[in-house]
Each structure stands twice: as C-alpha cells, then as structure tokens.
PDB file of C-alpha atoms and ligand atoms in Angstrom:
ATOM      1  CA  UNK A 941     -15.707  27.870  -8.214  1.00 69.00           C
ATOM      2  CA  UNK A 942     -16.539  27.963  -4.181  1.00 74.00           C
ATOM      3  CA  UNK A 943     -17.911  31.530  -4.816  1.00 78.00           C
ATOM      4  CA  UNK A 944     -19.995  29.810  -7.535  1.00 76.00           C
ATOM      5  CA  UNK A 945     -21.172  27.080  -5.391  1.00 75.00           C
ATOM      6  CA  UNK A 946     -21.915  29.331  -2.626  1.00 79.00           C
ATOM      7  CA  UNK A 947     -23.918  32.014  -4.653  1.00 81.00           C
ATOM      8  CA  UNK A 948     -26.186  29.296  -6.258  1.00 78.00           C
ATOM      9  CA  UNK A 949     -26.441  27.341  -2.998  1.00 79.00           C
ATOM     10  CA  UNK A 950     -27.992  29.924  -1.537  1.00 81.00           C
ATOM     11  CA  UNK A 951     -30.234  31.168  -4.876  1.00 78.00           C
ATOM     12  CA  UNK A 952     -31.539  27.324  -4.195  1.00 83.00           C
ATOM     13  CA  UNK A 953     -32.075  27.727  -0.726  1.00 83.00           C
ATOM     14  CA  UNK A 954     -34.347  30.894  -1.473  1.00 81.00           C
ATOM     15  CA  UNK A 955     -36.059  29.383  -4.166  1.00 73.00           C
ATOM     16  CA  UNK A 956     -37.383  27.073  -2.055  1.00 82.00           C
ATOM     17  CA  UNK A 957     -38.045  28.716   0.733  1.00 83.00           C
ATOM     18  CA  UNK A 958     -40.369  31.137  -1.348  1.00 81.00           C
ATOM     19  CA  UNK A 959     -42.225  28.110  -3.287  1.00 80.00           C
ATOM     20  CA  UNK A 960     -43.049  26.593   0.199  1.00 82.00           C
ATOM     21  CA  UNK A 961     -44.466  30.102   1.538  1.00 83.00           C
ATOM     22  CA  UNK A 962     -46.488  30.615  -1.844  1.00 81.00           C
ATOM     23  CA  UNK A 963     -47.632  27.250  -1.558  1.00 83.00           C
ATOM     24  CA  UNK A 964     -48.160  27.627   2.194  1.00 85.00           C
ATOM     25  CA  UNK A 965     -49.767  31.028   1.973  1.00 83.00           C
ATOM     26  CA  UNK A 966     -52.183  29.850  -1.527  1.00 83.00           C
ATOM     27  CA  UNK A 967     -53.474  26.781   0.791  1.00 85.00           C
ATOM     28  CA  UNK A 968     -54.480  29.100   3.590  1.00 84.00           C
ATOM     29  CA  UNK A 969     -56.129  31.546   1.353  1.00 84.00           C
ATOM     30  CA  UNK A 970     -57.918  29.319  -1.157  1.00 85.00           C
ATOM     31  CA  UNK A 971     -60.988  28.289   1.141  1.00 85.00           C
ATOM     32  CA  UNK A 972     -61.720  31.583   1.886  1.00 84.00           C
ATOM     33  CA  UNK A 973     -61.609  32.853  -1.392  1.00 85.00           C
ATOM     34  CA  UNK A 974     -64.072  30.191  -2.309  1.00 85.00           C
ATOM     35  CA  UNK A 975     -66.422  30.783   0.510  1.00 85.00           C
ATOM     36  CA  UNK A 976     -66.568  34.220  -0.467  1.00 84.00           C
ATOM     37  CA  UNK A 977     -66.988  33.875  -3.836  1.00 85.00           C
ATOM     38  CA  UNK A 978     -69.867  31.087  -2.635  1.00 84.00           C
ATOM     39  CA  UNK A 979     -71.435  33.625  -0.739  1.00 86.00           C
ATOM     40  CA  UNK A 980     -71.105  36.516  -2.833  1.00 82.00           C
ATOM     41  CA  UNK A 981     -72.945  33.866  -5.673  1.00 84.00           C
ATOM     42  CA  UNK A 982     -75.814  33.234  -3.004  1.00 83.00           C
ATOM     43  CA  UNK A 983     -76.715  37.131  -2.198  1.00 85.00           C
ATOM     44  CA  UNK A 984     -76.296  38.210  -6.185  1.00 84.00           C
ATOM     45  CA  UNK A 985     -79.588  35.823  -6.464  1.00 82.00           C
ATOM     46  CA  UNK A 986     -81.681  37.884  -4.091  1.00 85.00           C
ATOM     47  CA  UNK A 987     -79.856  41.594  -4.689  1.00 83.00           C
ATOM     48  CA  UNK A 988     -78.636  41.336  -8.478  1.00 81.00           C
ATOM     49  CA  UNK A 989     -76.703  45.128  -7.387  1.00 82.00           C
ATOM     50  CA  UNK A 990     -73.877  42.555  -5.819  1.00 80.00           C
ATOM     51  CA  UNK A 991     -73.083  41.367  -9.467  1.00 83.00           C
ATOM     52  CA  UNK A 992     -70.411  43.948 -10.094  1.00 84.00           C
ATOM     53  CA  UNK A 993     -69.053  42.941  -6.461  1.00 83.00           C
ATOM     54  CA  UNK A 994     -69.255  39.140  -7.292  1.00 83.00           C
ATOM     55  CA  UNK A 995     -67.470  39.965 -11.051  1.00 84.00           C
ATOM     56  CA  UNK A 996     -64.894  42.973  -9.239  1.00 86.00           C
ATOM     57  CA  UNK A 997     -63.566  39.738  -6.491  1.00 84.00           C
ATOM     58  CA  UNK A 998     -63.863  36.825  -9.343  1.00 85.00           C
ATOM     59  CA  UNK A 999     -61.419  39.412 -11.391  1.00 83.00           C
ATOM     60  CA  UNK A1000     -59.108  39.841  -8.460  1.00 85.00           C
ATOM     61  CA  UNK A1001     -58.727  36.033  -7.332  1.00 85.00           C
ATOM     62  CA  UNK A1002     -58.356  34.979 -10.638  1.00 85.00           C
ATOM     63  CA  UNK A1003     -55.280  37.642 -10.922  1.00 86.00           C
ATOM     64  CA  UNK A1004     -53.633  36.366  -7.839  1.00 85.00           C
ATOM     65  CA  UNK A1005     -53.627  33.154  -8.946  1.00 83.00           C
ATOM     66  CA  UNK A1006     -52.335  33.598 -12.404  1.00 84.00           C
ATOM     67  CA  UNK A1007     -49.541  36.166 -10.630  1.00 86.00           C
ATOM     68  CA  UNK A1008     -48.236  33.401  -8.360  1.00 83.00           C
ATOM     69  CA  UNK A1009     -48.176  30.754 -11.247  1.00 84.00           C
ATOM     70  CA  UNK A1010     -46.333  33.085 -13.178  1.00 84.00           C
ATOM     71  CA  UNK A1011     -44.248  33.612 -10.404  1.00 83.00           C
ATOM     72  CA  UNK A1012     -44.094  29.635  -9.399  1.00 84.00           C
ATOM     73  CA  UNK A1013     -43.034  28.848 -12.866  1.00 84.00           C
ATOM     74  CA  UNK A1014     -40.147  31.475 -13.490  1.00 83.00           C
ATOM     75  CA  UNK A1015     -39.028  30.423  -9.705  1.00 78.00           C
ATOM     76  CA  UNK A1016     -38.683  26.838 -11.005  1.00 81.00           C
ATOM     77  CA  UNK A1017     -36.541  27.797 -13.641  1.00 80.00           C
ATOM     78  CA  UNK A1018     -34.546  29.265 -11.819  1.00 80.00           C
ATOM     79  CA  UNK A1019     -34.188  26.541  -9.582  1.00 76.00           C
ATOM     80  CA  UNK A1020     -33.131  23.724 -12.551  1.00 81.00           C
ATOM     81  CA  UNK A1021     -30.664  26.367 -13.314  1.00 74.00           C
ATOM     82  CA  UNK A1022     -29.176  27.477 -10.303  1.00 79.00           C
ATOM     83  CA  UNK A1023     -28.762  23.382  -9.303  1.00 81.00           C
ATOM     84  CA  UNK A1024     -26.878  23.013 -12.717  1.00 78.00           C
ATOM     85  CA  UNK A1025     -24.688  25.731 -12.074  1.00 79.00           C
ATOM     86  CA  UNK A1026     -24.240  24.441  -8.218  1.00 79.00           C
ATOM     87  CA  UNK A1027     -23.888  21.000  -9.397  1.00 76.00           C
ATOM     88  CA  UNK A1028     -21.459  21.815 -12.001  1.00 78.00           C
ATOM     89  CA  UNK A1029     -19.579  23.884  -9.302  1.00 76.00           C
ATOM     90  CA  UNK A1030     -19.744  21.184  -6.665  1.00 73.00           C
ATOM     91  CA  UNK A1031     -17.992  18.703  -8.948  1.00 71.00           C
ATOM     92  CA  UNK A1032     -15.333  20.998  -9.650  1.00 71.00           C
ATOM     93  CA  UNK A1033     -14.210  21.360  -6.347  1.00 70.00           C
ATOM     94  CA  UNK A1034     -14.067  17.398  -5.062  1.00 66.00           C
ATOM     95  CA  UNK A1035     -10.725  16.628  -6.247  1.00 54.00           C
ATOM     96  CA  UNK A1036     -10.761  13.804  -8.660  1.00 46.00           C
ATOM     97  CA  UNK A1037      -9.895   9.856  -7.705  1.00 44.00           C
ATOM     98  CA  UNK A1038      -6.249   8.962  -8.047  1.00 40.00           C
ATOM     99  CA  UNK A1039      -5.772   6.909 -10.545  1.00 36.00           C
ATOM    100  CA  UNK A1040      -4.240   3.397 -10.097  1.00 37.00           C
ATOM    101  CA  UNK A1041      -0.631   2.589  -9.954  1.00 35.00           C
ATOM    102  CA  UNK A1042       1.608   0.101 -10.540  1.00 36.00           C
ATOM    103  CA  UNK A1043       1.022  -3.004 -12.458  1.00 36.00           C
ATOM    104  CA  UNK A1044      -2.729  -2.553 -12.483  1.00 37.00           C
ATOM    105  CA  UNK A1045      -2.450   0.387 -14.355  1.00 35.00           C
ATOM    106  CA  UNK A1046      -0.964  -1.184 -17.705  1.00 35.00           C
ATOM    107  CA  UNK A1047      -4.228  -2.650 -19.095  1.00 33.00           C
ATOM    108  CA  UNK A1048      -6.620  -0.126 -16.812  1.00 32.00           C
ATOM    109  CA  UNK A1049      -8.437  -3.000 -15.492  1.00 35.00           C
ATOM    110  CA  UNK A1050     -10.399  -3.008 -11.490  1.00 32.00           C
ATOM    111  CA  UNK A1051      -8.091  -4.865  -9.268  1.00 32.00           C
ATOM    112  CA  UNK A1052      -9.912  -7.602  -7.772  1.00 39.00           C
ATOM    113  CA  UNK A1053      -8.979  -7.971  -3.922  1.00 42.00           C
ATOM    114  CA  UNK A1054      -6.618 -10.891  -4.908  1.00 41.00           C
ATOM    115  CA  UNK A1055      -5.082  -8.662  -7.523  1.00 42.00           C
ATOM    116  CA  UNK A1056      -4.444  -5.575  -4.625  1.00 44.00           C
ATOM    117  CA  UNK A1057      -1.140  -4.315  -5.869  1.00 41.00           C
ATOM    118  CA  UNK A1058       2.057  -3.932  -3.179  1.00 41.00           C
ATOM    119  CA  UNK A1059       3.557  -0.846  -3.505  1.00 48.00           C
ATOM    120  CA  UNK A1060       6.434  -0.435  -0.575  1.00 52.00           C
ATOM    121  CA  UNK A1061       9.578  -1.638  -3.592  1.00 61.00           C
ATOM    122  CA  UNK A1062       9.853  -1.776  -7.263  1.00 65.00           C
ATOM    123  CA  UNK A1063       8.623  -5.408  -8.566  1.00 65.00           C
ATOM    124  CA  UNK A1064      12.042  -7.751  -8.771  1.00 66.00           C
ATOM    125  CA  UNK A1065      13.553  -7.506 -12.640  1.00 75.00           C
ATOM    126  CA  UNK A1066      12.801 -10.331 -14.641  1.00 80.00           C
ATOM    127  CA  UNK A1067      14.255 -12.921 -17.048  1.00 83.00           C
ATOM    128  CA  UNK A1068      12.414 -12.507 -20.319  1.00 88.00           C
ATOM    129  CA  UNK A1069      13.889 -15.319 -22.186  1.00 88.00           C
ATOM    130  CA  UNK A1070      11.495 -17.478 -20.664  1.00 89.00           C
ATOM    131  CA  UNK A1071       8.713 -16.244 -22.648  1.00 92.00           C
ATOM    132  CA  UNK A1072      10.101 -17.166 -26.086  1.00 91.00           C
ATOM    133  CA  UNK A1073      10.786 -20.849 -25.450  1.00 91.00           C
ATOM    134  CA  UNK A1074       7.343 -20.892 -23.405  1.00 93.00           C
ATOM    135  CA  UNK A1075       5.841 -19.527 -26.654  1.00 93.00           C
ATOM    136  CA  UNK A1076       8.221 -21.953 -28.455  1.00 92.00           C
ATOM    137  CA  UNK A1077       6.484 -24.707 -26.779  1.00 92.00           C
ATOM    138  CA  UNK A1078       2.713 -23.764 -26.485  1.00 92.00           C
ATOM    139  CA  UNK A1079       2.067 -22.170 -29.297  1.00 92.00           C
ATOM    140  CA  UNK A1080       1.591 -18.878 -30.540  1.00 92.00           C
ATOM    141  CA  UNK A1081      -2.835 -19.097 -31.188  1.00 92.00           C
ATOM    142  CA  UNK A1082      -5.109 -16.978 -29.138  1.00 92.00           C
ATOM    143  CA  UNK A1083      -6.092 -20.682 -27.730  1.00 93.00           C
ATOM    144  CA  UNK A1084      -3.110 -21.162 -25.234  1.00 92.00           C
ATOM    145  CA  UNK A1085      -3.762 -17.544 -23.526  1.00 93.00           C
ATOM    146  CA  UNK A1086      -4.702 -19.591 -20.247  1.00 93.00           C
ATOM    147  CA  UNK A1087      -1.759 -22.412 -20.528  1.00 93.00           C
ATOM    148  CA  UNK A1088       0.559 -19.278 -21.349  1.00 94.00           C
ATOM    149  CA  UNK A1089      -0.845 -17.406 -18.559  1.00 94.00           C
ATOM    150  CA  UNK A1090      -0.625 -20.291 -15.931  1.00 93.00           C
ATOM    151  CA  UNK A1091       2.716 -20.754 -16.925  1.00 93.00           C
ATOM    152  CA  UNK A1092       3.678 -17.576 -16.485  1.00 93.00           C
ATOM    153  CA  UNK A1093       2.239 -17.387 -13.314  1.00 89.00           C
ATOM    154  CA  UNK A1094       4.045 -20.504 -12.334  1.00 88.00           C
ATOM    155  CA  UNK A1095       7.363 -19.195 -12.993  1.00 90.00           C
ATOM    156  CA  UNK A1096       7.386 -15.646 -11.888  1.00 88.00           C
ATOM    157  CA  UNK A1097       4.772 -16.609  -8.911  1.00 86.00           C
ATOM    158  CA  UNK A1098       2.591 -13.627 -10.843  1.00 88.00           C
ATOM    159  CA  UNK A1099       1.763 -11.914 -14.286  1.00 92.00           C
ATOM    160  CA  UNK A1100       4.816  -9.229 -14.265  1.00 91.00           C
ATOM    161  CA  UNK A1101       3.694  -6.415 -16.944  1.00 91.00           C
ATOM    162  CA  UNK A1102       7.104  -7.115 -19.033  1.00 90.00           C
ATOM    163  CA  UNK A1103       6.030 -10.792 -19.142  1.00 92.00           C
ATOM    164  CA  UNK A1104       2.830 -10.065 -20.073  1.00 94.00           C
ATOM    165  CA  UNK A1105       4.004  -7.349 -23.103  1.00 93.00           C
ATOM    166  CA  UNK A1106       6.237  -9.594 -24.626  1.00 93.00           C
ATOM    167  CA  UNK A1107       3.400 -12.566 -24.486  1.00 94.00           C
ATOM    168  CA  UNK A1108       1.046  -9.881 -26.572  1.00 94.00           C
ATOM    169  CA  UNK A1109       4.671  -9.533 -28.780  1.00 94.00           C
ATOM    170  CA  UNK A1110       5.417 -12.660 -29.543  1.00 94.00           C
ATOM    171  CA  UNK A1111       1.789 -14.284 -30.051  1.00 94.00           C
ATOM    172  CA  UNK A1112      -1.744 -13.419 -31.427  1.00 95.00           C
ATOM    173  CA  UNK A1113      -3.098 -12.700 -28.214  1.00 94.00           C
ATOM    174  CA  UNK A1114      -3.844  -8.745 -27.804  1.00 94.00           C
ATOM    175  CA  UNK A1115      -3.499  -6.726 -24.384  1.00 93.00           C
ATOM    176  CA  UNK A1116      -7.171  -6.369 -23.978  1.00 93.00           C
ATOM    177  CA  UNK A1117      -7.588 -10.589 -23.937  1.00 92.00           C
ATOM    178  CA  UNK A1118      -4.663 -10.847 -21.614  1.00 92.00           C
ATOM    179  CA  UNK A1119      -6.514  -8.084 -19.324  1.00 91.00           C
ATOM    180  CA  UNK A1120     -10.123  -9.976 -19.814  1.00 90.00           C
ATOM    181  CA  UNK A1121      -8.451 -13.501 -18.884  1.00 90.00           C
ATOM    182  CA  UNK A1122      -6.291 -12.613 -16.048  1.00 89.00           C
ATOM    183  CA  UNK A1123      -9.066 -10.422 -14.825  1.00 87.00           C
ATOM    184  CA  UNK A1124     -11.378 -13.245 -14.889  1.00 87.00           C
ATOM    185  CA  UNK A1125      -9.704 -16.152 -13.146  1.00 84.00           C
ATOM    186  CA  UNK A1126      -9.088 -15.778  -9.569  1.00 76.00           C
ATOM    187  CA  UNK A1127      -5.825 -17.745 -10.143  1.00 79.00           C
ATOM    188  CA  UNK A1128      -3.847 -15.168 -11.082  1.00 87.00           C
ATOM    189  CA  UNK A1129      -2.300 -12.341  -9.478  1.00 86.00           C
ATOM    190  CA  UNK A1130      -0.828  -8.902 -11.489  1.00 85.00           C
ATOM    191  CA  UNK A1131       1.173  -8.359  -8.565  1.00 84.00           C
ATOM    192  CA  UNK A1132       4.753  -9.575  -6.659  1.00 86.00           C
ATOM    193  CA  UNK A1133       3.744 -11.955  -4.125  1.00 87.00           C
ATOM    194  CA  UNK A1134       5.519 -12.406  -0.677  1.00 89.00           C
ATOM    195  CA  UNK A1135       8.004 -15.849   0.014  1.00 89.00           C
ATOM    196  CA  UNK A1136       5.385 -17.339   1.878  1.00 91.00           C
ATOM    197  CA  UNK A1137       1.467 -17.310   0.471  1.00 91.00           C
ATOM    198  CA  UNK A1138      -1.039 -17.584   3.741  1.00 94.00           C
ATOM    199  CA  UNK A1139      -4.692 -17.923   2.350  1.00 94.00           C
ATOM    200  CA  UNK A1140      -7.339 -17.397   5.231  1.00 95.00           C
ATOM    201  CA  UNK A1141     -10.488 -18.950   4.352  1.00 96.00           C
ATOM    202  CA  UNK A1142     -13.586 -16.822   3.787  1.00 96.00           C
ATOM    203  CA  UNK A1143     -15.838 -19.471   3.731  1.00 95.00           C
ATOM    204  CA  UNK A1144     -19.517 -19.421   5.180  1.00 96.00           C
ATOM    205  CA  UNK A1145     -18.160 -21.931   8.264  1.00 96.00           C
ATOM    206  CA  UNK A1146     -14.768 -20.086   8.461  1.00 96.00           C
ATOM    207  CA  UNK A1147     -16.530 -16.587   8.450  1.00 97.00           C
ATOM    208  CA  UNK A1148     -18.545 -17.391  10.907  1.00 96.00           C
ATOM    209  CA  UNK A1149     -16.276 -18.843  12.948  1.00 96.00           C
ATOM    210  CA  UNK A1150     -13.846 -15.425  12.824  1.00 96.00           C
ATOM    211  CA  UNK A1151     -12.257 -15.030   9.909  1.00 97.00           C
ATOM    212  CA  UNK A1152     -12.522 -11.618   9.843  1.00 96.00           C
ATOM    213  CA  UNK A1153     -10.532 -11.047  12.935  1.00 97.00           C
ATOM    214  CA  UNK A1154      -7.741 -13.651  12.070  1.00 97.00           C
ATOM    215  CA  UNK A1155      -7.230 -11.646   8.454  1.00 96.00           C
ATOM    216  CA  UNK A1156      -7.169  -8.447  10.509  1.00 96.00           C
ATOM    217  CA  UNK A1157      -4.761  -9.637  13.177  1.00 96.00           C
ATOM    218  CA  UNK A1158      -2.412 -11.949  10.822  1.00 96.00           C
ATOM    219  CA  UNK A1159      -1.901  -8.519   8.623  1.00 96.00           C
ATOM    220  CA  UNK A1160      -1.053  -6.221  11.899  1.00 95.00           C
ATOM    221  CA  UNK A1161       0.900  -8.738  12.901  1.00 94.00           C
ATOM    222  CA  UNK A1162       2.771  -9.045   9.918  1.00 94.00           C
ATOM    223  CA  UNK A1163       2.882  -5.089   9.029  1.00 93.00           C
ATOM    224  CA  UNK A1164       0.989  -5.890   6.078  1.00 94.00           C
ATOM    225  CA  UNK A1165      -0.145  -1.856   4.671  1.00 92.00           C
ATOM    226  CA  UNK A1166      -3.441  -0.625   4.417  1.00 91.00           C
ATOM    227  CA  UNK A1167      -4.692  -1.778   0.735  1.00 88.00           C
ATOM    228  CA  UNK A1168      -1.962  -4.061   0.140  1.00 90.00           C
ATOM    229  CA  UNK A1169      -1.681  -8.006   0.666  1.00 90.00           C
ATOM    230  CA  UNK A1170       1.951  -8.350   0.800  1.00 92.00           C
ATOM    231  CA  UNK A1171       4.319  -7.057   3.925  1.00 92.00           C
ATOM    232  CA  UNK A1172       6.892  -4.241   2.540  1.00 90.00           C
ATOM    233  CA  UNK A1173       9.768  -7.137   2.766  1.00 89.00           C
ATOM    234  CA  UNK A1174       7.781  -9.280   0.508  1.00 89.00           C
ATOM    235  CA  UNK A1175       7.652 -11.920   3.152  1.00 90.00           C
ATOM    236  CA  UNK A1176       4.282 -12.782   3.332  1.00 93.00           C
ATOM    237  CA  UNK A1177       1.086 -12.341   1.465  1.00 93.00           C
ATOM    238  CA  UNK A1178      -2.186 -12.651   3.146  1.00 94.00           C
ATOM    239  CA  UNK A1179      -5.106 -13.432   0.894  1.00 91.00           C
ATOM    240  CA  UNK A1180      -8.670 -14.353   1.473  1.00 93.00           C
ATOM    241  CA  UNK A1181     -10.189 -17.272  -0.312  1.00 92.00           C
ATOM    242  CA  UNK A1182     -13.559 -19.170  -0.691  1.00 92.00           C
ATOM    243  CA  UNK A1183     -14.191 -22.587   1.057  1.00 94.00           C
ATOM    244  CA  UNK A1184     -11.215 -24.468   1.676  1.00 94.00           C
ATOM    245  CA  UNK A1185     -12.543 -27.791   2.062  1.00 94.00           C
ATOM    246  CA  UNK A1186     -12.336 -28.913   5.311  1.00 95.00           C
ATOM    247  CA  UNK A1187     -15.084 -26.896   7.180  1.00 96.00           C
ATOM    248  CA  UNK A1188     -15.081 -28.957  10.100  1.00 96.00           C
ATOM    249  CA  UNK A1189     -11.760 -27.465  11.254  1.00 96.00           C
ATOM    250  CA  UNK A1190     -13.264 -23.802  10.698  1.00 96.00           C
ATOM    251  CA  UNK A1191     -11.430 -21.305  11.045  1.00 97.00           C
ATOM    252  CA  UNK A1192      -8.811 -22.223   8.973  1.00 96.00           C
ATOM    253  CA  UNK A1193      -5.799 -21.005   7.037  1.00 95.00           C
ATOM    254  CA  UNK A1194      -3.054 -22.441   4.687  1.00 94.00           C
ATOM    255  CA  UNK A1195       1.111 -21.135   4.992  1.00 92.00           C
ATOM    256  CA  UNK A1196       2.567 -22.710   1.603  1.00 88.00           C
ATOM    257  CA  UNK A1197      -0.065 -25.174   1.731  1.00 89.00           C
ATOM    258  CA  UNK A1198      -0.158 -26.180   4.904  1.00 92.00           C
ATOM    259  CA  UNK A1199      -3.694 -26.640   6.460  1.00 94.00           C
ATOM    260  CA  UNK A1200      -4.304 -25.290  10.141  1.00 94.00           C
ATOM    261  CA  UNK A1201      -7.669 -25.136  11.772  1.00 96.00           C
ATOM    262  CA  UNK A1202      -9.298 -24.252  15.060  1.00 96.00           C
ATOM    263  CA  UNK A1203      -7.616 -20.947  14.866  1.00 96.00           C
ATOM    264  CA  UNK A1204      -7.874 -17.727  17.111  1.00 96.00           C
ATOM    265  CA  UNK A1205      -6.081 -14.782  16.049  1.00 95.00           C
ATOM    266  CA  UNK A1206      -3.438 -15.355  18.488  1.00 95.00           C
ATOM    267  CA  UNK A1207      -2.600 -19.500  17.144  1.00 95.00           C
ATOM    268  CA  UNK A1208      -3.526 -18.122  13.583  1.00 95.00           C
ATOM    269  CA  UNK A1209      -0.317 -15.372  14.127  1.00 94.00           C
ATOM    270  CA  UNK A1210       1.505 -18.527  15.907  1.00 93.00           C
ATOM    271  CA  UNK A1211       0.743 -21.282  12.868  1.00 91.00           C
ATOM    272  CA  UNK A1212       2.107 -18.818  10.236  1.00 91.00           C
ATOM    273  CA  UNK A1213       5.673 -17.939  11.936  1.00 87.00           C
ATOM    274  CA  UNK A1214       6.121 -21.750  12.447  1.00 86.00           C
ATOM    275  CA  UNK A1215       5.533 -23.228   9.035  1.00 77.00           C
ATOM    276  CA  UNK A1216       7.279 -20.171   7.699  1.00 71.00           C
ATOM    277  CA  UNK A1217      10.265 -21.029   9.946  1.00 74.00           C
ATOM    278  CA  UNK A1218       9.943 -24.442   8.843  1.00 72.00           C
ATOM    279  CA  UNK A1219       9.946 -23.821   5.019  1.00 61.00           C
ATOM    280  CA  UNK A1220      12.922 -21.534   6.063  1.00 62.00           C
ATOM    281  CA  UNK A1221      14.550 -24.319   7.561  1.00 66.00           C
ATOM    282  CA  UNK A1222      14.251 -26.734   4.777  1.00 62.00           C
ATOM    283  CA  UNK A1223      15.323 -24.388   1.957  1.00 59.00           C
TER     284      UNK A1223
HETATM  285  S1  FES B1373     -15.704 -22.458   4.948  1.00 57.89           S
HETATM  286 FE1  FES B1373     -13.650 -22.474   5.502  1.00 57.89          FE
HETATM  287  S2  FES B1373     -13.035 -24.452   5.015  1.00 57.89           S
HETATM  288 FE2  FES B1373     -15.050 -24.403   4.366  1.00 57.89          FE
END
C-alpha cells in the first residue's frame, strides 16, 4: 500500500506539473500565433503568393492546439485515476478509530461528555432483583421507559448494562429506545460514578469567570485520567453542567450538593476535600 501511495503521489505531482507548463507555455505562445496569423492575413491582401504561407501556419497552429488538448485531456484522466488509486491507498494506511469500550459499547451509541465512560476497574456487580419488583411496580408499557430509567439511575447511581438488559427482558421497551432515551436526557449516566459527584458549572457567568481552569485543576488534583470523569478509586466524579442558578456567586461548583462560589482553582481543590471529608464524617 505505501509503495502504492507513493507511486501515484508522485504520477499526481507530474500531472500537474505538466498541465501548468502546457498551460503556461499555450498562454505565452497564443498572442503570437495570432499576430502572425493577423499579419500573414494583412500581406495575403496585397501579395495573394503568401496564401499557401497563411494556409501552411493556420494548418500548423491549429495542430498544436488540438495535440495539447489531446494531450490535456488524457493527462486529466490520468489524474482522476491516479488520486483514486492514491486516495484509496492513503486510507488504507491510517489505521482505523478504536472502537468504544465499556458500557458505551452495548447499544453503539456517542457518549455524550456526561456519559465519558471510566475505565481504570471493572463496574461493581449488581443486584438484579431490583429490576423485577421495579417492573412489578411501574409497569411493563413502553410508557414508563423514563420512570424505569430514573429509577434505575436512582438506585445504582447509573444505567449498568445488566440493568438495562434485563429492563429490555422483562418489558416492551427494546434496546434501541433505551439507547435513544438515555442518550437524550442529560440525567443519566451509562457509567459508574465516583462516592462523591462535584458538578462545576459551565455557565456563561461561571465560564467567564474560570471555569475552565477550576475543571482542569479539580481533575489534576484529583488524578482524574485523560477522557474519563471519575478518579481510578471511584472517589470522585467531576462533571460539567449548564447554569447552576446562582450566577452571582460565579464561579461555582456543587460536592453532593453543596453550593460553593467565588472559587479559584486553588479554594475550588480546597471546597471539594472539605465537604467530601464532611460527608465522610457523617456516614
Ligand atoms: S452560569 Fe454558573 S451559576 Fe449561572
């Protein structure tokens, strides 16, 4: 394939570079050929012996013309074809995306940023008995997907892929509507969360105010990995949100619910390990 690439690569390269020198060189000589032509046209009026002359360099313009649009053309095609073959070549030889993994990967859905998926440990086993007296309960019509969903989501603290089969089991509602809905609503998450839930608002006031930096020094501060949300621990998960509410106190975050605001990176880091320590406390 890279011999490929590189033998059409360069059949493009001369291509062009011989369709610019044709063109090139066919600009230059046009003008004169009409000027001589012009004046060969003015003389064959007073000496009508220059005729043959006049009919001799109309033949031999006209040929050079119809040689280098012959030639033009087949260099053209052979252009469109070395690109495909270059082209084809080319995409050969970038290796392909990886495909997702994890939870994500189950119903092949994009992962919204809220949905990034934590992949330092195996998601905790789960309890599936749940399900059938949630099911019990609710219902079993396509109607309850969000209740069931929410529910779900309230007891596992996210949509676990076992929880999620056995829904699509034990009611009418198919994989591709549990995908669509979960997908859809910010709410939920397809992946384990950490003990504590720190949402850094992302608001016009807040992201103005420095956001950015707080999210970026809260997750080096809590060894949160490149692409995930949650630490490897599954301590703490750092997510972004829209307006909080209260954009007087911008920037601001929520630990477990609890509001701070008029942060810096460094009393963002601080408010997080206290109310953390303080949930810890109480618990
Ligand atoms: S923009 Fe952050 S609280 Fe409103």
């Amino acid at each position: 394939m890279r011999t490929a690439a590189g033998i059409s690569g360069g059949l493009i390269a001369l291509c062009v570079a011989v369709l610019l020198a044709d063109y090139a060189l066919a600009t230059k000589r046009a003008p004169k050929d009409d000027q001589l032509i012009k004046t060969l046209q003015e003389q064959v009026k007073s000496d009508a012996a220059l005729a043959p002359k006049l009919d001799g360099e109309q033949k031999r313009i006209t040929a050079v013309r119809r040689a280098r649009k012959s030639r033009d053309n087949a260099l053209a095609w052979l252009l469109i074809l070395t690109s495909a073959v270059f082209l084809t070549a080319a995409k050969r030889l970038v290796p392909p995306p990886k495909p997702p993994v994890g939870p994500g990967a189950l119903v092949g859905q994009a992962l919204s940023p809220a949905n990034r998926i934590t992949t330092q440990a195996p998601p905790p086993p789960i309890d599936l008995a749940f399900l059938d007296d949630l099911v019990a309960k609710e219902g079993r019509g396509k109607e309850s997907a969000i209740i069931l969903l929410q529910a779900i989501q309230s007891h596992y603290r996210y949509l676990p892929d076992d929880a999620l089969r056995r829904l699509c089991e034990l009611t009418e509602i198919t994989p591709a509507e549990v995908a669509g809905t979960s997908s859809f609503y910010g709410q939920f998450r397809r992946s384990p969360v950490g003990e504590h839930i720190v949402r850094v608002c992302h608001g016009t006031a807040c992201h103005v105010a420095g956001a950015r930096q707080i999210t970026e020094e809260l997750r080096r501060h809590l060894a949160i990995p490149e692409g995930a949300d949650t630490d490897a621990r599954r301590l703490f998960t750092v997510d972004e949100v829209a307006c909080l509410g209260c954009c007087s106190l911008a920037p601001v975050l929520t630990v477990d619910g609890h509001t701070s605001g008029r942060l810096t990176p460094a009393t963002a880091c601080d408010a997080v390990q206290q109310v953390s320590a303080c949930e810890q406390e109480k618990a």
